C-alpha angles and dihedrals in degrees: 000000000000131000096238092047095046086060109046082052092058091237116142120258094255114114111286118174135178122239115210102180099070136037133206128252116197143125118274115256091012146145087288092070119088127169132262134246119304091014125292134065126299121208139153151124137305123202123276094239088059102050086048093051089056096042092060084049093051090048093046092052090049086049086057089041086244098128108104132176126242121209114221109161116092 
């Protein structure tokens, strides 16, 4: 993920990715969830050119039958 992007969405500046050939399955809010730095919850949003980018990815791993789910909550 960019470092731009990383930023804006209060996340710290070690490596963070995103995977597009899996999706996660849990509970909402479950055990999964944890809090941010300095306590609370972090969200925002990322640019449009970047969820588009993953988007055509997404799309690209369910058309080879590569997107999986993953199973996170206990």
């Amino acid at each position: 993920m960019p470092p731009r992007v990383r930023a804006h969405l209060n996340l710290d500046a070690a490596r963070s990715w995103i995977i597009c050939d899996e999706y996660n399955e849990f509970t909402w809010p479950g055990v999964d969830l944890d809090m941010a730095p300095g306590g609370g919850s972090s969200y925002g949003f990322a640019p449009i050119a970047l969820i588009e980018r993953v988007r055509a990815e997404l799309r690209a791993a369910r058309a080879r039958g590569a997107f999986k789910p993953v199973i996170r909550t206990e």
